[in-house]
Amino acid sequence: MAQTTDTLNAPPPVLNGLYADPNIAVFGNKFYIYPTTDGTKGWLSTSFTCWSSNNLVNWKNEGVILDLPHDLTWAAERAWAPTIARKNNKYYYYYSANVNIGVAVADKPTGPFKDPLGKPLIPKGTKRGQMIDPMVFVDDDGTAYLYFGQGQCNIVKLNDDMVSCDTSKIISFKPQGYNEGPFMIKRKEVYYLMWSEYDTRDPRYSIAYATSSSPTGPFKKAVGYPVLKGKGVVKGAGHHSVVQVPGKDEWYIAYHRFKIPGGDGYNRETCISPMRFDAQGNIMPVDVFEKVKPVKVKK
């Protein structure tokens, strides 16, 4: 008899509290999540936290790593959707602040992070749509790219210093269905550009993707099913990130959903699910009811 999924009961969130837009990463033998602090009408959060885990299941709050009113001179609220990368033996943290994209730098993945510019890296109005939802991707050759934008997707190559770029060379395009939250991964020489469709307040919020042989495209959208979408009690599942277990073809997707029970687009919680590929390299639909088992990273 085929096993049926209990869609009335979902696994608990991995972070304790209201957090959205999680960026999951692995540095050394630890996993980290960098989320948006949620729970305010209009998404008016003012600070960012970092969470760490040895096994993807148990997460520790490392505290506030960037406080907009205290650490920035150019923005005090709307602290949204960060991303992080390691290069030059430093950690570079990109984030949305008052609908601009900023960058901060630290010597450790848990901060403290400092603003090296005193101004946005990508100011609002640079391109059409909102300058939000940065995602940093460092390719195998060390070249770093920033993906960002709501309304359309933008790609720009970062300079070697990781805190500057030539905004005149931004590539802008809009994949079918694209709304926000771009994310890039590379597997077996294929580049997967993923993004969120619909609005984060919409229960249909979901994840789609396209592939390319280049980090800057052109991209061909995968047809058929979304990678991730809500079902049953799980609603508004989207704005994701993906992590690969070092040394393995093993992948996990972090994302938010409406808080269970009673959540909405302003009250969201962070979850993790396994993400798999088929033999042809297609991303298979994620089961939002599958529990994550403990994962260890070898030193």
PDB file of C-alpha atoms in Angstrom:
ATOM      1  CA  MET A   1       0.000   0.000   0.000  1.00  0.00           C
ATOM      2  CA  ALA A   2       1.398   3.414  -0.985  1.00  0.00           C
ATOM      3  CA  GLN A   3       2.351   5.654   1.889  1.00  0.00           C
ATOM      4  CA  THR A   4       0.337   8.864   2.056  1.00  0.00           C
ATOM      5  CA  THR A   5       1.756  12.145   3.320  1.00  0.00           C
ATOM      6  CA  ASP A   6       0.097  13.725   6.332  1.00  0.00           C
ATOM      7  CA  THR A   7      -0.457  17.223   4.953  1.00  0.00           C
ATOM      8  CA  LEU A   8      -2.126  18.438   8.152  1.00  0.00           C
ATOM      9  CA  ASN A   9       1.056  18.155  10.214  1.00  0.00           C
ATOM     10  CA  ALA A  10       4.358  19.663   9.078  1.00  0.00           C
ATOM     11  CA  PRO A  11       7.831  19.369  10.612  1.00  0.00           C
ATOM     12  CA  PRO A  12       8.595  22.197  13.038  1.00  0.00           C
ATOM     13  CA  PRO A  13      10.678  25.168  11.834  1.00  0.00           C
ATOM     14  CA  VAL A  14      14.432  24.849  12.346  1.00  0.00           C
ATOM     15  CA  LEU A  15      14.812  28.338  13.849  1.00  0.00           C
ATOM     16  CA  ASN A  16      12.957  29.265  17.007  1.00  0.00           C
ATOM     17  CA  GLY A  17      10.867  32.339  16.261  1.00  0.00           C
ATOM     18  CA  LEU A  18       9.754  34.306  13.221  1.00  0.00           C
ATOM     19  CA  TYR A  19      12.455  34.363  10.539  1.00  0.00           C
ATOM     20  CA  ALA A  20      12.236  34.537   6.749  1.00  0.00           C
ATOM     21  CA  ASP A  21      14.389  34.669   3.592  1.00  0.00           C
ATOM     22  CA  PRO A  22      17.006  32.282   5.014  1.00  0.00           C
ATOM     23  CA  ASN A  23      20.459  32.172   3.422  1.00  0.00           C
ATOM     24  CA  ILE A  24      22.083  28.857   4.324  1.00  0.00           C
ATOM     25  CA  ALA A  25      25.844  28.363   3.999  1.00  0.00           C
ATOM     26  CA  VAL A  26      28.610  26.057   5.164  1.00  0.00           C
ATOM     27  CA  PHE A  27      32.017  27.248   6.389  1.00  0.00           C
ATOM     28  CA  GLY A  28      34.498  24.755   7.787  1.00  0.00           C
ATOM     29  CA  ASN A  29      32.527  22.005   9.501  1.00  0.00           C
ATOM     30  CA  LYS A  30      29.544  24.182  10.462  1.00  0.00           C
ATOM     31  CA  PHE A  31      26.343  25.241   8.791  1.00  0.00           C
ATOM     32  CA  TYR A  32      25.036  28.804   9.121  1.00  0.00           C
ATOM     33  CA  ILE A  33      21.709  30.494   8.404  1.00  0.00           C
ATOM     34  CA  TYR A  34      21.402  34.239   7.825  1.00  0.00           C
ATOM     35  CA  PRO A  35      17.681  35.181   7.839  1.00  0.00           C
ATOM     36  CA  THR A  36      15.428  38.213   7.838  1.00  0.00           C
ATOM     37  CA  THR A  37      14.004  38.963  11.280  1.00  0.00           C
ATOM     38  CA  ASP A  38      10.256  38.703  10.749  1.00  0.00           C
ATOM     39  CA  GLY A  39       7.082  39.597  12.610  1.00  0.00           C
ATOM     40  CA  THR A  40       6.628  43.300  11.812  1.00  0.00           C
ATOM     41  CA  LYS A  41       3.886  44.711   9.585  1.00  0.00           C
ATOM     42  CA  GLY A  42       5.528  46.137   6.491  1.00  0.00           C
ATOM     43  CA  TRP A  43       8.722  44.171   7.157  1.00  0.00           C
ATOM     44  CA  LEU A  44      10.270  47.006   9.172  1.00  0.00           C
ATOM     45  CA  SER A  45      12.953  44.917  10.909  1.00  0.00           C
ATOM     46  CA  THR A  46      16.135  46.756  11.855  1.00  0.00           C
ATOM     47  CA  SER A  47      18.759  44.066  12.508  1.00  0.00           C
ATOM     48  CA  PHE A  48      20.188  40.770  11.299  1.00  0.00           C
ATOM     49  CA  THR A  49      21.072  37.613  13.224  1.00  0.00           C
ATOM     50  CA  CYS A  50      23.218  34.573  12.473  1.00  0.00           C
ATOM     51  CA  TRP A  51      22.455  30.971  13.437  1.00  0.00           C
ATOM     52  CA  SER A  52      24.902  28.052  13.503  1.00  0.00           C
ATOM     53  CA  SER A  53      24.563  24.271  13.519  1.00  0.00           C
ATOM     54  CA  ASN A  54      26.802  21.223  13.582  1.00  0.00           C
ATOM     55  CA  ASN A  55      24.168  18.966  12.046  1.00  0.00           C
ATOM     56  CA  LEU A  56      21.438  20.979  10.193  1.00  0.00           C
ATOM     57  CA  VAL A  57      18.916  20.007  12.880  1.00  0.00           C
ATOM     58  CA  ASN A  58      19.908  21.858  16.061  1.00  0.00           C
ATOM     59  CA  TRP A  59      20.501  25.584  15.597  1.00  0.00           C
ATOM     60  CA  LYS A  60      22.126  28.132  17.908  1.00  0.00           C
ATOM     61  CA  ASN A  61      21.338  31.841  17.763  1.00  0.00           C
ATOM     62  CA  GLU A  62      24.706  33.615  17.495  1.00  0.00           C
ATOM     63  CA  GLY A  63      23.041  36.978  18.139  1.00  0.00           C
ATOM     64  CA  VAL A  64      22.815  40.213  16.189  1.00  0.00           C
ATOM     65  CA  ILE A  65      25.570  40.557  13.589  1.00  0.00           C
ATOM     66  CA  LEU A  66      24.465  43.821  11.956  1.00  0.00           C
ATOM     67  CA  ASP A  67      22.237  46.463  13.517  1.00  0.00           C
ATOM     68  CA  LEU A  68      21.140  49.036  10.966  1.00  0.00           C
ATOM     69  CA  PRO A  69      20.558  52.072  13.234  1.00  0.00           C
ATOM     70  CA  HIS A  70      23.836  51.403  15.069  1.00  0.00           C
ATOM     71  CA  ASP A  71      26.110  50.153  12.275  1.00  0.00           C
ATOM     72  CA  LEU A  72      24.931  52.096   9.200  1.00  0.00           C
ATOM     73  CA  THR A  73      24.739  55.789   8.436  1.00  0.00           C
ATOM     74  CA  TRP A  74      22.493  55.470   5.386  1.00  0.00           C
ATOM     75  CA  ALA A  75      19.611  53.170   6.436  1.00  0.00           C
ATOM     76  CA  ALA A  76      17.796  52.286   9.672  1.00  0.00           C
ATOM     77  CA  GLU A  77      15.059  49.800   8.729  1.00  0.00           C
ATOM     78  CA  ARG A  78      13.818  47.212   6.242  1.00  0.00           C
ATOM     79  CA  ALA A  79      16.652  44.798   6.977  1.00  0.00           C
ATOM     80  CA  TRP A  80      15.875  42.073   4.468  1.00  0.00           C
ATOM     81  CA  ALA A  81      17.136  38.944   2.740  1.00  0.00           C
ATOM     82  CA  PRO A  82      20.918  38.709   3.259  1.00  0.00           C
ATOM     83  CA  THR A  83      23.538  36.500   1.637  1.00  0.00           C
ATOM     84  CA  ILE A  84      27.167  35.666   2.424  1.00  0.00           C
ATOM     85  CA  ALA A  85      30.375  34.405   0.821  1.00  0.00           C
ATOM     86  CA  ARG A  86      33.950  33.772   1.899  1.00  0.00           C
ATOM     87  CA  LYS A  87      36.838  35.170  -0.149  1.00  0.00           C
ATOM     88  CA  ASN A  88      40.232  36.746   0.592  1.00  0.00           C
ATOM     89  CA  ASN A  89      40.072  35.090   4.051  1.00  0.00           C
ATOM     90  CA  LYS A  90      37.142  37.351   4.923  1.00  0.00           C
ATOM     91  CA  TYR A  91      33.368  37.036   4.991  1.00  0.00           C
ATOM     92  CA  TYR A  92      31.316  39.342   2.801  1.00  0.00           C
ATOM     93  CA  TYR A  93      27.705  39.861   3.791  1.00  0.00           C
ATOM     94  CA  TYR A  94      25.246  41.442   1.337  1.00  0.00           C
ATOM     95  CA  TYR A  95      21.821  42.576   2.461  1.00  0.00           C
ATOM     96  CA  SER A  96      18.854  44.808   1.695  1.00  0.00           C
ATOM     97  CA  ALA A  97      18.436  47.947   3.797  1.00  0.00           C
ATOM     98  CA  ASN A  98      15.672  50.454   3.084  1.00  0.00           C
ATOM     99  CA  VAL A  99      15.406  48.965  -0.428  1.00  0.00           C
ATOM    100  CA  ASN A 100      19.110  49.420  -1.219  1.00  0.00           C
ATOM    101  CA  ILE A 101      21.760  46.687  -1.276  1.00  0.00           C
ATOM    102  CA  GLY A 102      24.658  47.051   1.140  1.00  0.00           C
ATOM    103  CA  VAL A 103      27.769  45.053   1.951  1.00  0.00           C
ATOM    104  CA  ALA A 104      29.490  44.379   5.271  1.00  0.00           C
ATOM    105  CA  VAL A 105      32.737  42.574   6.065  1.00  0.00           C
ATOM    106  CA  ALA A 106      33.923  40.390   8.960  1.00  0.00           C
ATOM    107  CA  ASP A 107      36.769  38.080   9.872  1.00  0.00           C
ATOM    108  CA  LYS A 108      34.373  35.364  11.112  1.00  0.00           C
ATOM    109  CA  PRO A 109      31.048  34.029   9.790  1.00  0.00           C
ATOM    110  CA  THR A 110      29.394  35.146  13.031  1.00  0.00           C
ATOM    111  CA  GLY A 111      30.674  38.712  12.742  1.00  0.00           C
ATOM    112  CA  PRO A 112      30.759  41.388  13.950  1.00  0.00           C
ATOM    113  CA  PHE A 113      30.229  42.844  10.470  1.00  0.00           C
ATOM    114  CA  LYS A 114      31.342  46.351   9.527  1.00  0.00           C
ATOM    115  CA  ASP A 115      30.170  48.622   6.710  1.00  0.00           C
ATOM    116  CA  PRO A 116      33.269  49.346   4.568  1.00  0.00           C
ATOM    117  CA  LEU A 117      31.593  51.843   2.227  1.00  0.00           C
ATOM    118  CA  GLY A 118      29.381  54.125   4.298  1.00  0.00           C
ATOM    119  CA  LYS A 119      26.835  53.939   1.473  1.00  0.00           C
ATOM    120  CA  PRO A 120      24.899  51.308  -0.496  1.00  0.00           C
ATOM    121  CA  LEU A 121      26.718  49.030  -2.908  1.00  0.00           C
ATOM    122  CA  ILE A 122      23.651  49.047  -5.208  1.00  0.00           C
ATOM    123  CA  PRO A 123      21.454  52.112  -4.496  1.00  0.00           C
ATOM    124  CA  LYS A 124      17.715  52.111  -5.085  1.00  0.00           C
ATOM    125  CA  GLY A 125      16.877  53.266  -8.590  1.00  0.00           C
ATOM    126  CA  THR A 126      19.948  51.648 -10.149  1.00  0.00           C
ATOM    127  CA  LYS A 127      17.666  49.423 -12.231  1.00  0.00           C
ATOM    128  CA  ARG A 128      13.933  48.837 -12.672  1.00  0.00           C
ATOM    129  CA  GLY A 129      12.197  47.179  -9.751  1.00  0.00           C
ATOM    130  CA  GLN A 130      13.406  47.030  -6.174  1.00  0.00           C
ATOM    131  CA  MET A 131      17.113  46.745  -5.358  1.00  0.00           C
ATOM    132  CA  ILE A 132      16.647  43.900  -2.882  1.00  0.00           C
ATOM    133  CA  ASP A 133      17.326  40.179  -2.390  1.00  0.00           C
ATOM    134  CA  PRO A 134      21.062  39.948  -3.102  1.00  0.00           C
ATOM    135  CA  MET A 135      22.640  36.529  -3.669  1.00  0.00           C
ATOM    136  CA  VAL A 136      26.415  36.169  -3.941  1.00  0.00           C
ATOM    137  CA  PHE A 137      27.889  33.279  -5.915  1.00  0.00           C
ATOM    138  CA  VAL A 138      31.613  32.553  -6.132  1.00  0.00           C
ATOM    139  CA  ASP A 139      32.451  30.385  -9.123  1.00  0.00           C
ATOM    140  CA  ASP A 140      35.167  27.726  -9.211  1.00  0.00           C
ATOM    141  CA  ASP A 141      37.622  30.190 -10.748  1.00  0.00           C
ATOM    142  CA  GLY A 142      37.123  32.625  -7.853  1.00  0.00           C
ATOM    143  CA  THR A 143      34.996  35.093  -9.808  1.00  0.00           C
ATOM    144  CA  ALA A 144      32.115  36.433  -7.708  1.00  0.00           C
ATOM    145  CA  TYR A 145      28.722  37.446  -9.045  1.00  0.00           C
ATOM    146  CA  LEU A 146      25.869  39.274  -7.357  1.00  0.00           C
ATOM    147  CA  TYR A 147      22.307  38.353  -8.318  1.00  0.00           C
ATOM    148  CA  PHE A 148      19.535  40.620  -7.084  1.00  0.00           C
ATOM    149  CA  GLY A 149      16.257  42.336  -7.790  1.00  0.00           C
ATOM    150  CA  GLN A 150      12.504  42.228  -7.390  1.00  0.00           C
ATOM    151  CA  GLY A 151      10.491  42.591 -10.594  1.00  0.00           C
ATOM    152  CA  GLN A 152      13.462  41.615 -12.718  1.00  0.00           C
ATOM    153  CA  CYS A 153      16.665  39.677 -12.180  1.00  0.00           C
ATOM    154  CA  ASN A 154      19.982  41.516 -12.283  1.00  0.00           C
ATOM    155  CA  ILE A 155      23.494  40.055 -12.430  1.00  0.00           C
ATOM    156  CA  VAL A 156      26.759  41.924 -11.926  1.00  0.00           C
ATOM    157  CA  LYS A 157      30.317  40.700 -11.563  1.00  0.00           C
ATOM    158  CA  LEU A 158      31.904  41.832  -8.301  1.00  0.00           C
ATOM    159  CA  ASN A 159      35.427  43.202  -8.299  1.00  0.00           C
ATOM    160  CA  ASP A 160      38.140  41.207  -6.537  1.00  0.00           C
ATOM    161  CA  ASP A 161      37.714  43.384  -3.427  1.00  0.00           C
ATOM    162  CA  MET A 162      34.108  42.068  -3.144  1.00  0.00           C
ATOM    163  CA  VAL A 163      32.869  45.515  -2.093  1.00  0.00           C
ATOM    164  CA  SER A 164      32.657  47.213  -5.489  1.00  0.00           C
ATOM    165  CA  CYS A 165      31.297  46.557  -8.976  1.00  0.00           C
ATOM    166  CA  ASP A 166      30.686  48.292 -12.295  1.00  0.00           C
ATOM    167  CA  THR A 167      26.954  48.999 -12.274  1.00  0.00           C
ATOM    168  CA  SER A 168      27.105  49.976 -15.965  1.00  0.00           C
ATOM    169  CA  LYS A 169      27.713  46.281 -16.726  1.00  0.00           C
ATOM    170  CA  ILE A 170      24.649  44.912 -14.915  1.00  0.00           C
ATOM    171  CA  ILE A 171      22.806  42.267 -16.944  1.00  0.00           C
ATOM    172  CA  SER A 172      19.024  42.569 -16.474  1.00  0.00           C
ATOM    173  CA  PHE A 173      16.336  40.169 -17.617  1.00  0.00           C
ATOM    174  CA  LYS A 174      13.058  38.672 -16.399  1.00  0.00           C
ATOM    175  CA  PRO A 175      12.541  34.916 -16.567  1.00  0.00           C
ATOM    176  CA  GLN A 176       8.924  33.855 -17.020  1.00  0.00           C
ATOM    177  CA  GLY A 177       7.237  33.935 -13.615  1.00  0.00           C
ATOM    178  CA  TYR A 178      10.160  35.659 -11.872  1.00  0.00           C
ATOM    179  CA  ASN A 179       9.318  37.894  -8.926  1.00  0.00           C
ATOM    180  CA  GLU A 180      12.247  37.979  -6.481  1.00  0.00           C
ATOM    181  CA  GLY A 181      14.780  36.034  -4.418  1.00  0.00           C
ATOM    182  CA  PRO A 182      17.299  34.818  -7.038  1.00  0.00           C
ATOM    183  CA  PHE A 183      19.706  32.075  -6.001  1.00  0.00           C
ATOM    184  CA  MET A 184      22.517  30.421  -7.962  1.00  0.00           C
ATOM    185  CA  ILE A 185      24.081  26.982  -7.586  1.00  0.00           C
ATOM    186  CA  LYS A 186      26.465  25.019  -9.788  1.00  0.00           C
ATOM    187  CA  ARG A 187      26.379  21.240 -10.169  1.00  0.00           C
ATOM    188  CA  LYS A 188      28.280  19.149 -12.730  1.00  0.00           C
ATOM    189  CA  GLU A 189      29.124  22.239 -14.814  1.00  0.00           C
ATOM    190  CA  VAL A 190      25.465  23.295 -14.994  1.00  0.00           C
ATOM    191  CA  TYR A 191      24.401  26.641 -13.506  1.00  0.00           C
ATOM    192  CA  TYR A 192      20.966  26.647 -11.857  1.00  0.00           C
ATOM    193  CA  LEU A 193      19.340  30.047 -11.392  1.00  0.00           C
ATOM    194  CA  MET A 194      16.453  29.702  -8.952  1.00  0.00           C
ATOM    195  CA  TRP A 195      13.895  32.308  -7.891  1.00  0.00           C
ATOM    196  CA  SER A 196      10.589  32.939  -6.106  1.00  0.00           C
ATOM    197  CA  GLU A 197       7.313  33.333  -7.985  1.00  0.00           C
ATOM    198  CA  TYR A 198       4.176  35.168  -6.815  1.00  0.00           C
ATOM    199  CA  ASP A 199       4.308  37.467  -3.751  1.00  0.00           C
ATOM    200  CA  THR A 200       5.560  36.433  -0.320  1.00  0.00           C
ATOM    201  CA  ARG A 201       2.084  37.253   1.074  1.00  0.00           C
ATOM    202  CA  ASP A 202       0.490  34.859  -1.434  1.00  0.00           C
ATOM    203  CA  PRO A 203      -0.059  31.240  -0.302  1.00  0.00           C
ATOM    204  CA  ARG A 204       1.043  30.223  -3.828  1.00  0.00           C
ATOM    205  CA  TYR A 205       4.562  31.648  -3.283  1.00  0.00           C
ATOM    206  CA  SER A 206       6.904  29.025  -4.781  1.00  0.00           C
ATOM    207  CA  ILE A 207      10.320  28.297  -6.312  1.00  0.00           C
ATOM    208  CA  ALA A 208      11.197  27.785  -9.993  1.00  0.00           C
ATOM    209  CA  TYR A 209      14.516  27.529 -11.823  1.00  0.00           C
ATOM    210  CA  ALA A 210      16.343  27.772 -15.136  1.00  0.00           C
ATOM    211  CA  THR A 211      19.668  26.359 -16.309  1.00  0.00           C
ATOM    212  CA  SER A 212      22.656  27.595 -18.284  1.00  0.00           C
ATOM    213  CA  SER A 213      26.236  26.715 -19.168  1.00  0.00           C
ATOM    214  CA  SER A 214      27.279  30.166 -17.897  1.00  0.00           C
ATOM    215  CA  PRO A 215      26.686  32.042 -14.604  1.00  0.00           C
ATOM    216  CA  THR A 216      25.307  34.976 -16.599  1.00  0.00           C
ATOM    217  CA  GLY A 217      23.052  33.012 -18.945  1.00  0.00           C
ATOM    218  CA  PRO A 218      21.233  32.764 -21.231  1.00  0.00           C
ATOM    219  CA  PHE A 219      18.970  30.657 -19.036  1.00  0.00           C
ATOM    220  CA  LYS A 220      16.374  28.098 -20.067  1.00  0.00           C
ATOM    221  CA  LYS A 221      13.484  27.724 -17.633  1.00  0.00           C
ATOM    222  CA  ALA A 222      12.603  24.238 -16.438  1.00  0.00           C
ATOM    223  CA  VAL A 223       9.021  23.480 -17.380  1.00  0.00           C
ATOM    224  CA  GLY A 224       6.431  21.501 -15.488  1.00  0.00           C
ATOM    225  CA  TYR A 225       6.486  21.586 -11.729  1.00  0.00           C
ATOM    226  CA  PRO A 226       7.858  24.114  -9.218  1.00  0.00           C
ATOM    227  CA  VAL A 227      10.886  23.002  -7.191  1.00  0.00           C
ATOM    228  CA  LEU A 228       9.136  24.021  -3.994  1.00  0.00           C
ATOM    229  CA  LYS A 229       5.573  24.982  -3.152  1.00  0.00           C
ATOM    230  CA  GLY A 230       3.163  24.725  -0.279  1.00  0.00           C
ATOM    231  CA  LYS A 231       0.743  21.887   0.279  1.00  0.00           C
ATOM    232  CA  GLY A 232      -1.849  21.245   2.925  1.00  0.00           C
ATOM    233  CA  VAL A 233      -0.980  23.133   6.086  1.00  0.00           C
ATOM    234  CA  VAL A 234       2.223  24.508   4.470  1.00  0.00           C
ATOM    235  CA  LYS A 235       1.513  27.799   2.705  1.00  0.00           C
ATOM    236  CA  GLY A 236       3.688  30.455   1.106  1.00  0.00           C
ATOM    237  CA  ALA A 237       6.786  28.230   0.860  1.00  0.00           C
ATOM    238  CA  GLY A 238       9.507  30.209  -0.898  1.00  0.00           C
ATOM    239  CA  HIS A 239      12.426  32.651  -0.797  1.00  0.00           C
ATOM    240  CA  HIS A 240      14.976  29.933  -0.490  1.00  0.00           C
ATOM    241  CA  SER A 241      18.670  29.155  -0.486  1.00  0.00           C
ATOM    242  CA  VAL A 242      20.557  25.918  -1.096  1.00  0.00           C
ATOM    243  CA  VAL A 243      23.595  24.325   0.531  1.00  0.00           C
ATOM    244  CA  GLN A 244      25.749  21.410  -0.636  1.00  0.00           C
ATOM    245  CA  VAL A 245      27.328  19.144   1.949  1.00  0.00           C
ATOM    246  CA  PRO A 246      31.068  19.523   1.259  1.00  0.00           C
ATOM    247  CA  GLY A 247      32.530  16.604  -0.659  1.00  0.00           C
ATOM    248  CA  LYS A 248      29.136  15.049  -1.393  1.00  0.00           C
ATOM    249  CA  ASP A 249      26.409  15.319  -4.004  1.00  0.00           C
ATOM    250  CA  GLU A 250      23.993  15.995  -1.158  1.00  0.00           C
ATOM    251  CA  TRP A 251      21.873  19.152  -1.137  1.00  0.00           C
ATOM    252  CA  TYR A 252      19.448  20.893   1.207  1.00  0.00           C
ATOM    253  CA  ILE A 253      17.069  23.778   0.631  1.00  0.00           C
ATOM    254  CA  ALA A 254      16.248  26.370   3.303  1.00  0.00           C
ATOM    255  CA  TYR A 255      13.103  28.453   2.867  1.00  0.00           C
ATOM    256  CA  HIS A 256      10.315  30.135   4.748  1.00  0.00           C
ATOM    257  CA  ARG A 257       6.629  29.340   5.020  1.00  0.00           C
ATOM    258  CA  PHE A 258       3.708  31.042   6.718  1.00  0.00           C
ATOM    259  CA  LYS A 259       3.952  30.421  10.459  1.00  0.00           C
ATOM    260  CA  ILE A 260       1.947  27.382  11.531  1.00  0.00           C
ATOM    261  CA  PRO A 261      -0.621  28.094  12.773  1.00  0.00           C
ATOM    262  CA  GLY A 262      -1.972  31.503  11.840  1.00  0.00           C
ATOM    263  CA  GLY A 263       0.943  32.947   9.894  1.00  0.00           C
ATOM    264  CA  ASP A 264       0.925  35.236   6.880  1.00  0.00           C
ATOM    265  CA  GLY A 265       3.382  37.183   4.717  1.00  0.00           C
ATOM    266  CA  TYR A 266       4.605  39.106   7.771  1.00  0.00           C
ATOM    267  CA  ASN A 267       4.790  36.144  10.136  1.00  0.00           C
ATOM    268  CA  ARG A 268       6.966  33.473   8.567  1.00  0.00           C
ATOM    269  CA  GLU A 269       9.215  30.699   9.848  1.00  0.00           C
ATOM    270  CA  THR A 270      12.338  29.029   8.476  1.00  0.00           C
ATOM    271  CA  CYS A 271      12.474  25.395   7.382  1.00  0.00           C
ATOM    272  CA  ILE A 272      14.934  23.003   5.729  1.00  0.00           C
ATOM    273  CA  SER A 273      14.178  20.086   3.403  1.00  0.00           C
ATOM    274  CA  PRO A 274      16.349  17.699   1.363  1.00  0.00           C
ATOM    275  CA  MET A 275      16.708  18.671  -2.328  1.00  0.00           C
ATOM    276  CA  ARG A 276      17.509  16.060  -4.955  1.00  0.00           C
ATOM    277  CA  PHE A 277      18.332  15.788  -8.651  1.00  0.00           C
ATOM    278  CA  ASP A 278      17.234  13.120 -11.097  1.00  0.00           C
ATOM    279  CA  ALA A 279      19.598  11.284 -13.469  1.00  0.00           C
ATOM    280  CA  GLN A 280      19.193  14.021 -16.096  1.00  0.00           C
ATOM    281  CA  GLY A 281      20.132  16.779 -13.654  1.00  0.00           C
ATOM    282  CA  ASN A 282      16.619  18.137 -13.159  1.00  0.00           C
ATOM    283  CA  ILE A 283      15.783  19.382  -9.670  1.00  0.00           C
ATOM    284  CA  MET A 284      13.069  17.144  -8.291  1.00  0.00           C
ATOM    285  CA  PRO A 285      10.053  18.564  -6.417  1.00  0.00           C
ATOM    286  CA  VAL A 286      10.859  19.090  -2.744  1.00  0.00           C
ATOM    287  CA  ASP A 287       8.706  17.364  -0.143  1.00  0.00           C
ATOM    288  CA  VAL A 288       7.968  20.051   2.457  1.00  0.00           C
ATOM    289  CA  PHE A 289       6.853  17.316   4.865  1.00  0.00           C
ATOM    290  CA  GLU A 290      10.135  15.368   4.808  1.00  0.00           C
ATOM    291  CA  LYS A 291      12.107  15.762   8.014  1.00  0.00           C
ATOM    292  CA  VAL A 292      15.811  16.528   7.824  1.00  0.00           C
ATOM    293  CA  LYS A 293      18.069  13.972   9.470  1.00  0.00           C
ATOM    294  CA  PRO A 294      21.289  15.051  11.205  1.00  0.00           C
ATOM    295  CA  VAL A 295      24.158  15.783   8.799  1.00  0.00           C
ATOM    296  CA  LYS A 296      27.809  16.014   9.805  1.00  0.00           C
ATOM    297  CA  VAL A 297      30.524  17.782   7.858  1.00  0.00           C
ATOM    298  CA  LYS A 298      33.901  16.067   7.920  1.00  0.00           C
ATOM    299  CA  LYS A 299      36.802  18.219   9.056  1.00  0.00           C
TER     300      LYS A 299
END
